[in-house]
Coordinates of N, CA and C in Angstrom, one line a residue:
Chain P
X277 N 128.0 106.8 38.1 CA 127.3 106.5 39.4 C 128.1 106.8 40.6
X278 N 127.4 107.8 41.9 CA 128.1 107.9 42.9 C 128.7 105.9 42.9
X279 N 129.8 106.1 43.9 CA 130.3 105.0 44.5 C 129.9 104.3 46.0
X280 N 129.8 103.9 46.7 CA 129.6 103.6 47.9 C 130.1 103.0 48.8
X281 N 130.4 103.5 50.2 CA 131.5 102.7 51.0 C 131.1 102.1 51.9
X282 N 131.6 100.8 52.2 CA 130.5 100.1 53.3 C 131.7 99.0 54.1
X283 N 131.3 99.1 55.6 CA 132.9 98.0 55.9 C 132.5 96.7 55.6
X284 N 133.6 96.0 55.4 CA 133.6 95.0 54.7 C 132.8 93.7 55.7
X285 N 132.6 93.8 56.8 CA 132.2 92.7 57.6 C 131.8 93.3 58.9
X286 N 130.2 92.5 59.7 CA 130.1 93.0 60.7 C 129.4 91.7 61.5
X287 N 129.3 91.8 63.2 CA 128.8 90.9 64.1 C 127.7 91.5 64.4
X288 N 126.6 90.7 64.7 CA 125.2 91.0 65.5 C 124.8 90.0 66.1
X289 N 124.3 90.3 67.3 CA 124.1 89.5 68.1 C 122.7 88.8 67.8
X290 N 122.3 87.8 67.6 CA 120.8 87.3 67.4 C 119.9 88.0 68.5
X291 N 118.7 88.4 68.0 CA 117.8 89.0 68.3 C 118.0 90.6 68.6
X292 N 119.3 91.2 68.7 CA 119.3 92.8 68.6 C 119.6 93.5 67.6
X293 N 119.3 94.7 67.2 CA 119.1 95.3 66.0 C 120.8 95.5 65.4
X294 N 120.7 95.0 64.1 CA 122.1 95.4 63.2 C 121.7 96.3 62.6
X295 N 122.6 97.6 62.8 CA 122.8 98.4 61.9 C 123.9 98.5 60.9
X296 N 123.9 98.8 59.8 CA 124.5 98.6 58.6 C 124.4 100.1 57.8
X297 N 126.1 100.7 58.0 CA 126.3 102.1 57.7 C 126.7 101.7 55.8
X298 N 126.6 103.1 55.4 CA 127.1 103.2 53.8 C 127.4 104.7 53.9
X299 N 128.3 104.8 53.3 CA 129.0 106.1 52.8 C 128.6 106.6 51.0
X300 N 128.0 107.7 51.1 CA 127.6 107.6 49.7 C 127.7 109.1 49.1
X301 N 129.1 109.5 49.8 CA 129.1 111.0 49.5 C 129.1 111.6 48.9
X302 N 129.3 111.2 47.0 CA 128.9 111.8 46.2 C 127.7 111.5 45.2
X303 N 126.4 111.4 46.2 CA 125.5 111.0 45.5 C 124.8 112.3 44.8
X304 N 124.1 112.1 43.6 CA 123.1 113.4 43.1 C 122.3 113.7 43.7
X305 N 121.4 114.8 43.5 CA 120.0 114.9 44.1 C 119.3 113.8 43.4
X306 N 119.0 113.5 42.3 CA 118.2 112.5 41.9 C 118.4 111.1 41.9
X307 N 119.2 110.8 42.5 CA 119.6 109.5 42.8 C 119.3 108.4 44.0
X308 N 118.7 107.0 43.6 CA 118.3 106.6 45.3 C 119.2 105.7 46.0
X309 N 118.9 105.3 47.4 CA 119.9 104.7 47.8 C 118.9 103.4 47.8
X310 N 119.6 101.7 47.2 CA 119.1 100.7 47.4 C 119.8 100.1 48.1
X311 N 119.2 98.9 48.6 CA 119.7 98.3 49.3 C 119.0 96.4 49.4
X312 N 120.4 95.6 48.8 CA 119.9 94.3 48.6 C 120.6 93.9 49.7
X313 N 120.5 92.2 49.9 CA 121.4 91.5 50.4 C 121.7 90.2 49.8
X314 N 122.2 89.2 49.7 CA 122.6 88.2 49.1 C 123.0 86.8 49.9
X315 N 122.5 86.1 50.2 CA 122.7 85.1 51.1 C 123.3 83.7 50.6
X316 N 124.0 83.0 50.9 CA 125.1 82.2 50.6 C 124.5 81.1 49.6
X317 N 124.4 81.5 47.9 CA 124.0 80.8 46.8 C 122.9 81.1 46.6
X318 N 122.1 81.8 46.4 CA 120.9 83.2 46.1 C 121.1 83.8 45.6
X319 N 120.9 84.5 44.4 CA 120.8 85.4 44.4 C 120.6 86.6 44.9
X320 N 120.7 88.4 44.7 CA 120.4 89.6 45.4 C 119.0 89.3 45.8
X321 N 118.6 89.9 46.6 CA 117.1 89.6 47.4 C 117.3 91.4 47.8
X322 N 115.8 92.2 47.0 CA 115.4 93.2 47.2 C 115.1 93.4 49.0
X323 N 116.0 94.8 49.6 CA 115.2 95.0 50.8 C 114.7 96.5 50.9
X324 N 115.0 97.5 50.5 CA 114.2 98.7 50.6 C 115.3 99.7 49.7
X325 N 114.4 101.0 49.8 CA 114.8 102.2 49.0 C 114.3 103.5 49.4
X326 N 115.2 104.5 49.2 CA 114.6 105.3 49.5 C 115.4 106.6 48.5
X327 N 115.1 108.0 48.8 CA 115.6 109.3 47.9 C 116.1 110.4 49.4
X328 N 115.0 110.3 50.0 CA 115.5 111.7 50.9 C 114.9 110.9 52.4
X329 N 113.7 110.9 52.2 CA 113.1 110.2 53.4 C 113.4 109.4 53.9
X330 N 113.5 108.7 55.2 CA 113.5 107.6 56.3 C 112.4 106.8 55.6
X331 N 112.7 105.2 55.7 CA 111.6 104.6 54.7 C 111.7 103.1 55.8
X332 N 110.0 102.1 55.7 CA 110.3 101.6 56.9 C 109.7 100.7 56.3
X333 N 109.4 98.9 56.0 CA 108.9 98.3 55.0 C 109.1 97.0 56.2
X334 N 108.6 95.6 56.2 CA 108.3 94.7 56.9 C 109.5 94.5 56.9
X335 N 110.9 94.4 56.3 CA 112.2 93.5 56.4 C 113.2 94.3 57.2
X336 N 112.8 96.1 56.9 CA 114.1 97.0 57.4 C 113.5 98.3 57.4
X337 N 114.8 99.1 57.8 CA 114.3 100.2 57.8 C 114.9 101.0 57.1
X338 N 115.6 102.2 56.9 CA 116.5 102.9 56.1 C 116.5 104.5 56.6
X339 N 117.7 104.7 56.9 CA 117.6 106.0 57.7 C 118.4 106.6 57.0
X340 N 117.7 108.1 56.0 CA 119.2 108.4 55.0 C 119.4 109.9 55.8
X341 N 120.6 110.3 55.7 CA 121.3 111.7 57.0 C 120.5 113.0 56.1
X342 N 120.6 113.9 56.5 CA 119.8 115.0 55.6 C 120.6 115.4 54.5
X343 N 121.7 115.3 54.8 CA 122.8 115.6 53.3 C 122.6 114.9 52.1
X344 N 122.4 113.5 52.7 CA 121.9 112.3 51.9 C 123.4 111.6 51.7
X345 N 124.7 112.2 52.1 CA 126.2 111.5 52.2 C 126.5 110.6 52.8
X346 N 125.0 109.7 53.7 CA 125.3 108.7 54.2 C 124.1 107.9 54.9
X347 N 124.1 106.8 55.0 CA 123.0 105.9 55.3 C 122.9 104.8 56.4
X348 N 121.7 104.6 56.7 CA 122.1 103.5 57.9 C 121.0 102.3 57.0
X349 N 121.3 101.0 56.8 CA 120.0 100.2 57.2 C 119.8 99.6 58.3
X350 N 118.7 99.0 59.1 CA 118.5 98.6 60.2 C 117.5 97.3 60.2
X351 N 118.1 96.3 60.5 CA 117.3 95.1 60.8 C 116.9 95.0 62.0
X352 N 115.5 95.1 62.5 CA 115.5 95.5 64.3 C 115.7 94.6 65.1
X353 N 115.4 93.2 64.4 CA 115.9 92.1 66.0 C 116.1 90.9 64.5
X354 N 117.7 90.8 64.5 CA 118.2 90.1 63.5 C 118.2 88.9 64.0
X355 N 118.3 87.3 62.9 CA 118.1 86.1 63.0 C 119.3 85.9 62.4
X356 N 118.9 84.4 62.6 CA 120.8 83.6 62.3 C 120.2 83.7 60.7
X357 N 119.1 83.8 60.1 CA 118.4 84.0 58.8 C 118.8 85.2 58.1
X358 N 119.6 86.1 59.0 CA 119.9 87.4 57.9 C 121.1 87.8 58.2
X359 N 121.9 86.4 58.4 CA 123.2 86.2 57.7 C 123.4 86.6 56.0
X360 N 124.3 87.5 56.1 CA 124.3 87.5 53.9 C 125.2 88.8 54.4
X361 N 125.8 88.6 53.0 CA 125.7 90.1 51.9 C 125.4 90.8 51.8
X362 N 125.9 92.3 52.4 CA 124.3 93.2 52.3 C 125.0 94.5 51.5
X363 N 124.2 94.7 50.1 CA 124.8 95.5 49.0 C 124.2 96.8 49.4
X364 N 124.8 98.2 49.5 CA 124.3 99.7 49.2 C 124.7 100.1 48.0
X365 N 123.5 100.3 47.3 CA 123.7 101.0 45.6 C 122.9 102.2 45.8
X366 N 123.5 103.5 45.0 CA 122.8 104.1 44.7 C 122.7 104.0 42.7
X367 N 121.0 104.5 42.6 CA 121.1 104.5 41.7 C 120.0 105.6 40.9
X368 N 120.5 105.8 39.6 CA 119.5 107.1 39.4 C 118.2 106.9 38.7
X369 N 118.3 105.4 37.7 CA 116.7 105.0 38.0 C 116.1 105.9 37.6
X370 N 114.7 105.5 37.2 CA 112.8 106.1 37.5 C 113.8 107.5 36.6
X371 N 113.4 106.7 35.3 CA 113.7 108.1 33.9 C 114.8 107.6 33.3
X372 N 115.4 107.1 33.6 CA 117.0 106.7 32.8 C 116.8 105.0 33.0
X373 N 116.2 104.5 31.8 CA 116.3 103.1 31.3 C 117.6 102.7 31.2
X374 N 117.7 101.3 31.4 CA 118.4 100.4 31.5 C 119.6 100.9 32.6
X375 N 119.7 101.5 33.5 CA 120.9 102.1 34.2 C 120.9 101.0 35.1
X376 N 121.7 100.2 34.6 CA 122.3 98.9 35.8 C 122.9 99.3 37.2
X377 N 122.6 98.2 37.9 CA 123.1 98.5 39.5 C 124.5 98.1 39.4
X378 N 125.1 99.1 40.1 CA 126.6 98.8 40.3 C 127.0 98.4 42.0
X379 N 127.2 96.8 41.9 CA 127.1 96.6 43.2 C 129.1 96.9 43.4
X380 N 128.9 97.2 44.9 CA 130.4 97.2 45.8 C 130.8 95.6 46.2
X381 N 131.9 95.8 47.0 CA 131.6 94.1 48.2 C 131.0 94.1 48.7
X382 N 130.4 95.3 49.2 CA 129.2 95.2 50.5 C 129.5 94.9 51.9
X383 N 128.4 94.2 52.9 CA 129.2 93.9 54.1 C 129.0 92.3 54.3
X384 N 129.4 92.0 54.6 CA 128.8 90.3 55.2 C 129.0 90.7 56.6
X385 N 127.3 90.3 57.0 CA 126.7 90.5 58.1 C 126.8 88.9 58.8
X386 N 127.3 88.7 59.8 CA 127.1 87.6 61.0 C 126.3 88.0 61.9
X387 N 125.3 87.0 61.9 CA 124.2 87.4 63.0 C 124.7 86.2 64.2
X388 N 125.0 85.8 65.5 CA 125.8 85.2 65.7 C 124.6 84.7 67.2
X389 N 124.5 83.4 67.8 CA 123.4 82.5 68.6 C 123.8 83.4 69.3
Chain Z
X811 N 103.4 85.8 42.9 CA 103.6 85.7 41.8 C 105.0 85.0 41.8
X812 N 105.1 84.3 40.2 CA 106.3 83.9 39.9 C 107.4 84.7 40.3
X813 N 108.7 84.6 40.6 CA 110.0 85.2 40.6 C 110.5 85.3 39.2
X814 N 111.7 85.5 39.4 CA 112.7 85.6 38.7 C 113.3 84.2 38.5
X815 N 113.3 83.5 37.3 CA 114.0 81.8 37.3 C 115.2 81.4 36.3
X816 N 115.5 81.3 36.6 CA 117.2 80.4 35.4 C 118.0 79.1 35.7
X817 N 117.8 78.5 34.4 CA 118.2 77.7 34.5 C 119.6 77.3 33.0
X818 N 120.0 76.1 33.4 CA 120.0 75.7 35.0 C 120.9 76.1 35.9
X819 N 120.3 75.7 36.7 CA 121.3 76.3 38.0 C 122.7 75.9 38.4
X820 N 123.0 75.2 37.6 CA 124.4 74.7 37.6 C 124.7 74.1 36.5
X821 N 125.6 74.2 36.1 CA 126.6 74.0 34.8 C 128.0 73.7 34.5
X822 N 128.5 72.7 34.1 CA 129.6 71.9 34.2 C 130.3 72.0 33.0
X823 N 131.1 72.7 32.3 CA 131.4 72.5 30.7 C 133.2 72.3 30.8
X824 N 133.7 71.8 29.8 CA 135.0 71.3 29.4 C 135.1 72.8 28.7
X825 N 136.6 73.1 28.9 CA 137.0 74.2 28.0 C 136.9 74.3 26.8
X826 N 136.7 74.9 25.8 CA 136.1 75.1 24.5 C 134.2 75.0 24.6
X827 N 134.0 74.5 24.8 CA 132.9 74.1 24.9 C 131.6 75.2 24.5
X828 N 130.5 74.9 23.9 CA 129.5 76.4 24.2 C 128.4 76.4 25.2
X829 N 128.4 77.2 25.6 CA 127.2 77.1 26.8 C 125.9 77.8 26.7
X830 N 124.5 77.9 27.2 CA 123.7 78.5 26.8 C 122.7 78.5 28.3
X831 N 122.4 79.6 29.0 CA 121.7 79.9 29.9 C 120.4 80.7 30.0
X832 N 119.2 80.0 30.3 CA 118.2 80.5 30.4 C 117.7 81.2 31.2
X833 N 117.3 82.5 31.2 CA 116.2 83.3 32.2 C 115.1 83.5 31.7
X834 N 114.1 83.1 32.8 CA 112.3 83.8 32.5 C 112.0 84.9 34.0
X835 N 112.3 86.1 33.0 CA 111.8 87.3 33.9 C 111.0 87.1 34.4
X836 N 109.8 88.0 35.5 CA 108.8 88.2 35.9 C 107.7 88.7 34.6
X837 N 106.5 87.9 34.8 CA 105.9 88.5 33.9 C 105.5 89.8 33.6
X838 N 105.5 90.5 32.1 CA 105.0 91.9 32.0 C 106.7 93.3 32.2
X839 N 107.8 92.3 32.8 CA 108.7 93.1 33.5 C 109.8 93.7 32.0
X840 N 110.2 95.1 31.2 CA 110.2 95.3 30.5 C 111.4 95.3 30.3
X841 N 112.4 95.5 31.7 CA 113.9 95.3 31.6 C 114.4 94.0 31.8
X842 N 115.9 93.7 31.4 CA 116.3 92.8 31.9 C 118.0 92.6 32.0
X843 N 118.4 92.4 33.2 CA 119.5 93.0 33.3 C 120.6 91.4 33.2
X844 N 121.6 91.2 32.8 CA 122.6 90.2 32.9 C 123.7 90.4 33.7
X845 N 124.2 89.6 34.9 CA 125.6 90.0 35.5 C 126.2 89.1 35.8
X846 N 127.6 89.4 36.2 CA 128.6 87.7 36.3 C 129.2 88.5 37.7
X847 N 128.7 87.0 38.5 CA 129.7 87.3 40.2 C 130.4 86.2 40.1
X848 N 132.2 87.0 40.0 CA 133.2 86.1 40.3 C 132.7 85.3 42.1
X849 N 133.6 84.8 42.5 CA 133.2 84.2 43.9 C 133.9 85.2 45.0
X850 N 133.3 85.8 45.6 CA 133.6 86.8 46.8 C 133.6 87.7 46.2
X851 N 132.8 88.0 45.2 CA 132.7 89.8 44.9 C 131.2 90.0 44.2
X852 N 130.9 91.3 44.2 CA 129.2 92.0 43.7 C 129.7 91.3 42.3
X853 N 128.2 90.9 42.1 CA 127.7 91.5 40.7 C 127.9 92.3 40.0
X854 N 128.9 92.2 38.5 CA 129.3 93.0 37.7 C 128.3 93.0 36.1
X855 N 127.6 93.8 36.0 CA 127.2 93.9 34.7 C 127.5 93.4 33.5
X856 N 126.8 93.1 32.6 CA 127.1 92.7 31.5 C 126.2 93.5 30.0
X857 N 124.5 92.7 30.3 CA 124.2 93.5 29.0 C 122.4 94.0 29.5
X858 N 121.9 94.2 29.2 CA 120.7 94.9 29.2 C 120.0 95.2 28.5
X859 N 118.7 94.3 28.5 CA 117.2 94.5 27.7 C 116.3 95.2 27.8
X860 N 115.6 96.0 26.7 CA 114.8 96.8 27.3 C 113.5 96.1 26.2
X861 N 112.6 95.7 26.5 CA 111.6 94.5 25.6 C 113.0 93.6 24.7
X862 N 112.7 93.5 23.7 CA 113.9 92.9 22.8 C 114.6 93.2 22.2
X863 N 115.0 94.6 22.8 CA 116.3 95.3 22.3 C 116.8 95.4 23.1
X864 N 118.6 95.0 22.8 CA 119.6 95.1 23.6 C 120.3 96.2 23.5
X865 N 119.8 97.1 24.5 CA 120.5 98.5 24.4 C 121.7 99.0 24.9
X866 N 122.4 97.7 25.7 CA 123.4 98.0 26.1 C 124.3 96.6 26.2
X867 N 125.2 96.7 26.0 CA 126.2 95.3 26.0 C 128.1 95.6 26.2
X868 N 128.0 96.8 27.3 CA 129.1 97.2 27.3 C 129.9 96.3 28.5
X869 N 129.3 95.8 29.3 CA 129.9 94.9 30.5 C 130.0 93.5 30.0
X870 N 129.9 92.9 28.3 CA 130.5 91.6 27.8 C 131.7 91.6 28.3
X871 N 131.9 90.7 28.5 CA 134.1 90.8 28.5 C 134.7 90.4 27.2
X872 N 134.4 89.5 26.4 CA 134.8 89.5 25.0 C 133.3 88.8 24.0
X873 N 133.9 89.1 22.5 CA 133.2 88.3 21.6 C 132.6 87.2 21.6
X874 N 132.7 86.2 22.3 CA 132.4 85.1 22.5 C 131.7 84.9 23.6
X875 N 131.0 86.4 23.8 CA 129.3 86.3 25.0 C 128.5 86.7 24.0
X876 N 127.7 86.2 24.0 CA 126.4 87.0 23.2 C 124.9 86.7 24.0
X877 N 123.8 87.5 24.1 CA 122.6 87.4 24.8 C 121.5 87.9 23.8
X878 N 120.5 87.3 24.1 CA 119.4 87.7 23.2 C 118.1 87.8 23.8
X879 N 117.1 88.0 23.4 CA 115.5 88.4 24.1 C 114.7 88.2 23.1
X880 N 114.2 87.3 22.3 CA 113.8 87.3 20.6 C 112.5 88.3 21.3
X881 N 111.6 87.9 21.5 CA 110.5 88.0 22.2 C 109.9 88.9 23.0
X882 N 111.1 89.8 23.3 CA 110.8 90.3 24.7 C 110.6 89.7 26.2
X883 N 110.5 88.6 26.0 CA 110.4 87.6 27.6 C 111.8 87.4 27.8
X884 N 111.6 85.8 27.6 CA 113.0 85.0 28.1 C 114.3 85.3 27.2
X885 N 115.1 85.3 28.0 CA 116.3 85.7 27.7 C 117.4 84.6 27.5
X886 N 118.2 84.5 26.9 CA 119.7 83.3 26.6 C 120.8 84.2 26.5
X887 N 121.7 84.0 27.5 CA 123.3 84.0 28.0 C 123.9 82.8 26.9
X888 N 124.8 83.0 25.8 CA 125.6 82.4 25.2 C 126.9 82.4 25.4
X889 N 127.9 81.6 25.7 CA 129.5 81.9 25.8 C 129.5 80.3 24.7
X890 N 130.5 81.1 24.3 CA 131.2 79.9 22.9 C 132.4 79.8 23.4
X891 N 132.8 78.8 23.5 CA 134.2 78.2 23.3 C 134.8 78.4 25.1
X892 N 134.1 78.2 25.5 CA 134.4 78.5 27.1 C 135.9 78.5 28.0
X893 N 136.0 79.2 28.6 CA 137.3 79.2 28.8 C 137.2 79.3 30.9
X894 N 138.1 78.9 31.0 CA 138.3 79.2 33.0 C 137.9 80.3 33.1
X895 N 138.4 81.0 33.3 CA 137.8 82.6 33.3 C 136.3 83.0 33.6
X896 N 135.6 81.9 32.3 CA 134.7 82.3 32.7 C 133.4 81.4 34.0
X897 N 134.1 80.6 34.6 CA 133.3 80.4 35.9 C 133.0 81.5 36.5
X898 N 132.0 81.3 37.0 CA 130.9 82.4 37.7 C 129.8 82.0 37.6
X899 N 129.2 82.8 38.8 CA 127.7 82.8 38.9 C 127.0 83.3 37.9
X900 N 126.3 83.3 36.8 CA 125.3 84.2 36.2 C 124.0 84.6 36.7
X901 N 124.1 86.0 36.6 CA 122.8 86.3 37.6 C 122.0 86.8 36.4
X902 N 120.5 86.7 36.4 CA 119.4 87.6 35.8 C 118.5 88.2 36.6
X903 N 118.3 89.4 35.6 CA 117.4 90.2 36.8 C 116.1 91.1 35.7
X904 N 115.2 91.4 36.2 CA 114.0 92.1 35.7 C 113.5 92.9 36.3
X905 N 113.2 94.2 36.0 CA 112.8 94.9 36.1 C 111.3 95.7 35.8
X906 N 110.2 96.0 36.3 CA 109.1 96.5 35.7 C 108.9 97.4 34.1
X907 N 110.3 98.8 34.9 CA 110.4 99.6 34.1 C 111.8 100.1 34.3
X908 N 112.1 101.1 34.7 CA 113.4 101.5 35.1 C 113.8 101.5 36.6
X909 N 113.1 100.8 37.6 CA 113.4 100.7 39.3 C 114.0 99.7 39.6
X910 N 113.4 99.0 40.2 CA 113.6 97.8 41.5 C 114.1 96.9 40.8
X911 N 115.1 96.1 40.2 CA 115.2 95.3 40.4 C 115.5 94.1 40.6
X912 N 114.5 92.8 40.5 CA 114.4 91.3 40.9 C 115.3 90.2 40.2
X913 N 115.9 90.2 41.3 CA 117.2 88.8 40.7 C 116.3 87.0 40.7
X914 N 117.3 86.4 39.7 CA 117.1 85.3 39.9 C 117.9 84.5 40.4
X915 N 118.1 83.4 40.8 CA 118.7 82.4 41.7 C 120.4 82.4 41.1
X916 N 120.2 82.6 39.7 CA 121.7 82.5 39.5 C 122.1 80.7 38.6
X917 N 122.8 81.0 37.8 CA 123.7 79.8 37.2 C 125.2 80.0 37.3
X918 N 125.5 78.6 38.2 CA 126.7 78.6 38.2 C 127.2 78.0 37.1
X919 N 128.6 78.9 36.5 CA 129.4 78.1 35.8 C 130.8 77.6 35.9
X920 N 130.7 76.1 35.6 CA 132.2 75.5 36.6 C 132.9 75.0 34.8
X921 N 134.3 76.1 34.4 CA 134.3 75.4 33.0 C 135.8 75.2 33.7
X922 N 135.9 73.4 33.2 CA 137.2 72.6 33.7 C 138.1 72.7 32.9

């Protein structure tokens, strides 16, 4: 499985948009980029996916570069609620059963009053 | 619809001890994935069901994990003889088919 690089911690200000970079530069063509987050004693909580396309879903958005070597997610006007963990996996999925997610540390996101 | 559920959610065992943890997938959902989060790191893998065959069990850490799916549904996390080490979260997770998938809440384990 490509690997993925993501900084380890970020601030956002409540109510403006966090962006949340990943480095994913040796992904396949067939492989997607997902993207959970994990909030303090929860479990991962599904937020979007995508392959090649910009993909845009009620929680986020996901902006993948045309190379596909790197990714943005975007929360457009973040809450003290989407404080968490936020995991970039890619994975190759959809045809290859049982291919587990390989999570990173991800970022811990501060959304901050 | 239901989520992803396990229980219980916390668990307290003396060393040696055996422990036994339950997940009920989503219903209908065909995979099912097992992972152990030390505290301040991802989810690391363990074994994986595909109906009630375990097709993969390469992310156990030793002999003394074992998981099963009689059924195809609900699944049991077994550790025997428990040891420090193994505190952590146990995470379960399900899947439709081979995509997305849905975690459950997680069982902590605190072995003293």
């Amino acid at each position: 499985d490509a690997k993925t690089t993501q900084p380890p911690s970020m601030d956002c200000a409540e109510g403006r948009a966090a962006n949340l970079p990943c480095n994913h530069s040796t992904i396949s063509g067939n492989e997607y980029v997902y993207w959970y987050r994990q909030i303090h004693s929860q479990g991962p909580q599904y937020i979007i996916h995508g392959l090649k396309n910009n993909e845009t879903n009620e929680m986020a958005s996901l902006i993948i570069t045309e190379d596909r070597k790197s990714s943005t997610l975007i929360l457009p006007h973040a809450t003290l609620r989407d404080t968490a963990v936020y995991y970039c996996i890619v994975f190759r999925g959809y045809g290859n059963y049982g291919q587990n997610f390989v999570f990173g540390p991800g970022t811990r996101l501060s959304v901050l009053p | 619809g239901a989520g992803v559920s396990q229980s219980p959610r916390y668990k307290v065992a003396k060393r040696g001890q055996d422990v036994a943890l339950r997940c009920d997938p989503i219903s209908g959902h065909v995979s099912l994935f097992w992972y152990q989060q030390a505290l301040g790191q991802g989810p690391e893998f363990l074994t994986y069901f595909q109906n009630e065959a375990q097709l993969d069990k390469s992310g156990l850490p030793s002999d003394r994990f074992f998981a099963e799916r009689p059924e195809g549904s609900v699944s049991t996390l077994k550790i025997q003889r428990t040891q420090q080490e193994d505190s952590a979260v146990y995470l379960c997770a399900s899947s439709l088919a081979h995509d997305t998938q849905y975690f459950g809440p997680g069982t902590r384990l605190t072995v003293l």
